[in-house]
Short mmCIF file of C-alpha atoms and ligand atoms in Angstrom, two decimals:
data_model
loop_
_atom_site.label_atom_id
_atom_site.label_comp_id
_atom_site.label_asym_id
_atom_site.label_seq_id
_atom_site.Cartn_x
_atom_site.Cartn_y
_atom_site.Cartn_z
CA MET A 1 24.19 7.54 7.92
CA ILE A 2 23.59 3.89 7.23
CA ASN A 3 25.40 2.95 10.51
CA ARG A 4 23.18 5.30 12.45
CA ALA A 5 20.10 3.77 10.72
CA ILE A 6 21.25 0.19 11.57
CA GLU A 7 21.70 1.28 15.25
CA LEU A 8 18.24 2.86 15.35
CA VAL A 9 16.66 -0.36 13.92
CA ARG A 10 18.51 -2.45 16.61
CA LYS A 11 17.42 -0.22 19.45
CA SER A 12 13.78 0.43 18.39
CA ILE A 13 11.06 -0.93 20.64
CA GLU A 14 8.00 0.38 18.75
CA PRO A 15 8.92 0.50 15.09
CA LEU A 16 6.44 1.22 12.33
CA VAL A 17 6.43 0.97 8.50
CA PHE A 18 4.65 3.25 6.05
CA THR A 19 4.85 2.46 2.36
CA GLY A 20 3.64 3.93 -0.96
CA ALA A 21 3.70 3.33 -4.63
CA GLY A 22 7.50 3.27 -5.05
CA MET A 23 7.62 0.12 -3.01
CA SER A 24 5.30 -1.79 -5.39
CA ARG A 25 6.98 -0.21 -8.48
CA GLU A 26 10.33 -1.82 -7.63
CA SER A 27 8.49 -5.20 -7.96
CA GLY A 28 7.34 -4.17 -11.43
CA MET A 29 3.81 -3.37 -10.48
CA ARG A 30 2.36 -1.18 -13.24
CA THR A 31 0.02 1.70 -12.96
CA PHE A 32 -2.56 2.10 -15.72
CA ARG A 33 -3.45 5.20 -17.46
CA GLY A 34 -5.22 5.22 -20.77
CA GLU A 35 -3.63 2.12 -22.21
CA ASP A 36 -5.41 0.13 -24.95
CA GLY A 37 -8.70 -1.38 -24.06
CA LEU A 38 -12.41 -0.72 -23.52
CA TRP A 39 -11.53 1.82 -20.70
CA ASN A 40 -9.43 3.97 -22.92
CA GLU A 41 -12.03 6.69 -23.36
CA TYR A 42 -12.82 6.83 -19.66
CA SER A 43 -10.98 8.96 -17.10
CA PRO A 44 -9.39 7.46 -14.00
CA GLU A 45 -12.06 9.19 -11.91
CA GLN A 46 -14.79 7.43 -13.81
CA LEU A 47 -13.01 4.08 -13.61
CA SER A 48 -12.44 4.50 -9.83
CA SER A 49 -15.74 5.90 -8.60
CA ILE A 50 -19.05 4.51 -7.40
CA SER A 51 -21.04 6.45 -10.02
CA GLY A 52 -18.69 5.16 -12.76
CA LEU A 53 -19.16 1.65 -11.41
CA ARG A 54 -22.87 2.02 -11.48
CA SER A 55 -23.19 3.58 -14.91
CA ASN A 56 -20.52 1.42 -16.69
CA PRO A 57 -19.96 -1.73 -14.60
CA GLU A 58 -18.72 -3.73 -17.55
CA VAL A 59 -16.04 -1.16 -18.45
CA VAL A 60 -14.86 -0.56 -14.90
CA TRP A 61 -14.68 -4.26 -14.10
CA ASP A 62 -12.78 -5.05 -17.37
CA TRP A 63 -10.21 -2.52 -16.16
CA TYR A 64 -9.85 -4.10 -12.64
CA ARG A 65 -9.63 -7.57 -14.26
CA MET A 66 -6.84 -6.37 -16.48
CA ARG A 67 -5.04 -4.81 -13.47
CA LEU A 68 -5.33 -8.05 -11.53
CA MET A 69 -4.13 -10.16 -14.46
CA ALA A 70 -1.17 -7.82 -14.92
CA SER A 71 -0.25 -8.25 -11.21
CA GLU A 72 -0.25 -12.08 -11.37
CA GLY A 73 3.48 -12.44 -12.18
CA VAL A 74 4.54 -9.76 -9.74
CA VAL A 75 6.39 -11.00 -6.70
CA PRO A 76 7.60 -9.09 -3.63
CA HIS A 77 11.21 -7.92 -3.96
CA ALA A 78 14.02 -8.39 -1.48
CA GLY A 79 12.96 -5.27 0.49
CA TYR A 80 9.54 -6.99 1.37
CA GLU A 81 11.37 -10.09 2.45
CA ALA A 82 13.64 -7.99 4.75
CA LEU A 83 10.55 -6.44 6.28
CA THR A 84 8.98 -9.81 6.84
CA TYR A 85 12.17 -10.87 8.55
CA LEU A 86 12.21 -7.84 10.70
CA GLN A 87 8.51 -8.29 11.69
CA LYS A 88 9.35 -11.80 12.99
CA GLU A 89 12.54 -10.56 14.71
CA LYS A 90 10.85 -7.70 16.53
CA GLY A 91 7.58 -9.57 17.15
CA ASN A 92 5.87 -6.29 16.66
CA LEU A 93 6.05 -4.27 13.44
CA PRO A 94 2.73 -2.90 11.99
CA VAL A 95 2.88 -2.09 8.32
CA ILE A 96 0.77 0.77 7.08
CA THR A 97 0.55 0.91 3.28
CA GLN A 98 -1.15 3.14 0.69
CA ASN A 99 -0.85 0.33 -1.86
CA VAL A 100 -3.75 -1.95 -2.81
CA ASP A 101 -1.87 -4.69 -4.48
CA GLY A 102 -1.44 -6.97 -1.45
CA LEU A 103 2.30 -7.42 -1.81
CA HIS A 104 3.03 -7.01 1.87
CA ARG A 105 0.66 -9.95 2.63
CA LEU A 106 2.05 -11.94 -0.26
CA ALA A 107 5.47 -11.56 1.38
CA GLY A 108 4.19 -13.18 4.49
CA GLN A 109 3.65 -10.12 6.59
CA THR A 110 0.94 -9.87 9.21
CA ASP A 111 -0.58 -6.76 10.84
CA VAL A 112 -0.78 -4.93 7.46
CA LEU A 113 -3.04 -1.86 7.46
CA GLU A 114 -4.24 -1.18 3.94
CA ILE A 115 -5.46 2.38 4.26
CA HIS A 116 -6.65 2.49 0.61
CA GLY A 117 -8.13 -1.02 0.71
CA SER A 118 -7.16 -4.13 -1.38
CA MET A 119 -7.75 -4.90 -5.02
CA ARG A 120 -7.58 -8.69 -4.21
CA THR A 121 -11.06 -8.74 -2.77
CA ALA A 122 -14.59 -7.51 -3.74
CA SER A 123 -17.85 -7.01 -1.88
CA CYS A 124 -21.55 -6.35 -2.60
CA LEU A 125 -22.01 -2.84 -3.92
CA ASP A 126 -25.39 -2.65 -2.06
CA GLY A 127 -23.81 -3.62 1.20
CA CYS A 128 -25.64 -6.91 1.94
CA GLY A 129 -22.48 -8.23 3.51
CA PHE A 130 -21.20 -10.57 0.89
CA SER A 131 -17.45 -10.46 0.14
CA THR A 132 -15.03 -12.66 -1.88
CA GLU A 133 -11.50 -13.07 -3.00
CA LEU A 134 -11.20 -11.99 -6.60
CA THR A 135 -10.39 -15.35 -8.21
CA SER A 136 -10.41 -16.04 -11.92
CA GLU A 137 -13.61 -17.97 -11.26
CA VAL A 138 -15.28 -14.81 -9.82
CA LEU A 139 -13.91 -12.77 -12.73
CA LYS A 140 -15.21 -15.11 -15.39
CA ASN A 141 -18.35 -12.94 -15.65
CA ILE A 142 -17.92 -9.21 -16.09
CA PRO A 143 -19.24 -7.52 -14.17
CA PRO A 144 -19.43 -10.01 -11.32
CA PHE A 145 -22.70 -10.13 -9.37
CA CYS A 146 -23.47 -10.69 -5.73
CA PRO A 147 -24.65 -14.32 -5.43
CA ASP A 148 -26.72 -13.36 -2.28
CA CYS A 149 -28.73 -10.31 -3.60
CA GLY A 150 -27.96 -9.86 -7.27
CA ALA A 151 -26.38 -6.38 -6.99
CA ILE A 152 -22.90 -5.86 -8.76
CA LEU A 153 -19.83 -6.38 -6.76
CA ARG A 154 -17.35 -3.59 -6.06
CA PRO A 155 -13.56 -3.97 -5.65
CA ASP A 156 -12.56 -3.38 -1.90
CA ILE A 157 -10.36 -0.38 -2.73
CA VAL A 158 -11.17 3.12 -1.61
CA LEU A 159 -12.84 4.62 -4.68
CA PHE A 160 -12.69 8.26 -5.88
CA GLY A 161 -14.60 10.57 -3.43
CA GLU A 162 -14.88 7.89 -0.74
CA PRO A 163 -13.48 8.38 2.83
CA LEU A 164 -10.66 6.22 3.94
CA PRO A 165 -11.67 3.30 6.26
CA GLN A 166 -12.03 5.08 9.61
CA GLU A 167 -10.91 2.22 11.84
CA VAL A 168 -7.72 1.66 9.85
CA ILE A 169 -6.92 5.34 9.73
CA LEU A 170 -7.55 5.80 13.44
CA ARG A 171 -5.31 2.92 14.35
CA SER A 172 -2.61 4.23 11.89
CA TYR A 173 -2.55 7.56 13.60
CA ARG A 174 -2.50 5.99 17.12
CA LEU A 175 0.45 3.78 16.01
CA ALA A 176 2.24 6.92 14.58
CA GLU A 177 1.77 8.64 17.90
CA LYS A 178 3.53 6.03 19.99
CA CYS A 179 6.19 4.66 17.59
CA ASP A 180 9.85 5.44 18.23
CA LEU A 181 10.97 4.73 14.64
CA MET A 182 9.13 4.95 11.41
CA PHE A 183 10.26 3.73 8.00
CA VAL A 184 8.79 5.82 5.23
CA ILE A 185 9.32 3.85 2.05
CA GLY A 186 8.52 4.73 -1.50
CA THR A 187 6.11 7.48 -0.88
CA SER A 188 6.37 11.09 -1.62
CA VAL A 189 4.29 12.02 1.42
CA GLN A 190 1.98 14.28 -0.55
CA VAL A 191 -1.43 12.56 -0.50
CA TRP A 192 -3.50 13.60 2.60
CA PRO A 193 -4.75 12.44 5.02
CA ALA A 194 -2.24 9.61 4.65
CA ALA A 195 0.64 12.03 4.54
CA GLY A 196 -0.24 13.13 8.08
CA ILE A 197 0.87 9.74 9.52
CA PRO A 198 4.68 10.31 9.22
CA PHE A 199 4.34 14.02 10.29
CA THR A 200 2.41 12.82 13.43
CA ALA A 201 5.19 10.53 14.33
CA LEU A 202 7.70 13.28 13.86
CA ASP A 203 5.64 15.65 16.00
CA LYS A 204 5.55 13.01 18.73
CA GLY A 205 9.40 12.67 18.71
CA ALA A 206 9.92 9.52 16.61
CA VAL A 207 12.83 9.23 14.22
CA ILE A 208 12.06 8.65 10.54
CA ILE A 209 14.19 6.51 8.19
CA GLU A 210 13.05 7.52 4.80
CA ILE A 211 13.98 5.28 1.90
CA ASN A 212 13.29 6.88 -1.54
CA PRO A 213 15.44 7.55 -4.56
CA VAL A 214 13.72 10.93 -5.07
CA GLN A 215 13.20 13.94 -2.82
CA THR A 216 9.94 14.00 -0.75
CA GLU A 217 7.94 16.47 1.40
CA LEU A 218 9.69 15.36 4.65
CA PRO A 219 11.79 18.01 6.34
CA HIS A 220 15.53 17.90 6.63
CA ASN A 221 16.48 17.69 10.32
CA GLU A 222 18.23 15.44 12.77
CA ASN A 223 15.13 13.35 13.21
CA VAL A 224 14.88 12.36 9.49
CA ILE A 225 17.42 10.10 7.95
CA SER A 226 16.96 10.17 4.17
CA ILE A 227 18.45 7.35 2.18
CA ARG A 228 18.16 7.99 -1.55
CA ARG A 229 18.23 4.39 -2.67
CA LYS A 230 15.89 1.58 -3.58
CA ALA A 231 14.07 -0.32 -0.80
CA GLY A 232 15.10 -3.63 -2.44
CA GLU A 233 18.75 -2.73 -2.01
CA ILE A 234 18.80 -0.97 1.37
CA LEU A 235 16.31 -2.83 3.54
CA PRO A 236 18.32 -6.05 3.42
CA LEU A 237 21.42 -4.11 4.37
CA LEU A 238 19.69 -2.37 7.32
CA PHE A 239 18.19 -5.56 8.73
CA GLY A 240 21.19 -7.77 8.24
CA THR A 241 19.42 -10.07 5.73
CA GLY A 242 21.54 -8.92 2.76
CA GLU A 243 23.74 -11.99 2.69
CA LYS A 244 20.80 -14.44 2.77
CA ILE A 245 18.79 -12.72 0.05
ZN1 ZN B 301 -25.35 -8.53 -2.09
#
């Protein structure tokens, strides 16, 4: 199975990567649900919605600041480094991710499609056009305000009830239609419409190499190679970077 996967990687002309929370978790990225803090009595929907942001900006921003601070020591694992290597090697390897933590970019990857946005930047909630990196300077005042118009800022992630960014989603589907090989890494393929991306690739005849320690929604057939191991272990093996990392 591993040998067939290595051969497919070598031959692929239009490879594509699709990642989910499992990829981040291997780097120690935490998810936060009801831990100690101001936000404890608020539901995830309230903390991640426009209405929650408008009614409790201090609480919501306190939560995001905590998430950002917790991500400070998190570094991309060997699986990310292997993907960065393959991207340079192939010269063409778009990475579609459901993660908002920016680890793919931190690992030096380019052409990253963040379909749920990024928690590393923020923009004006009233849409005046202002946007900024979320530095500790910006987060000194909670909630942070737009210096141009005085509205509060919003994190650039897709909030509860918001549509996914159309251009990013459309390009993701277009890439899925024409790719010949898709890596599906650390995602259960359950959250729609994102889950449609690997199914589109399958429908159009691509082969999927799925890397996930647990069972997912992908079918079992000759076009799906399921490797039930961690990405940080298997990607360096598949891409021949194992010895160097
Ligand atoms: Zn503004």
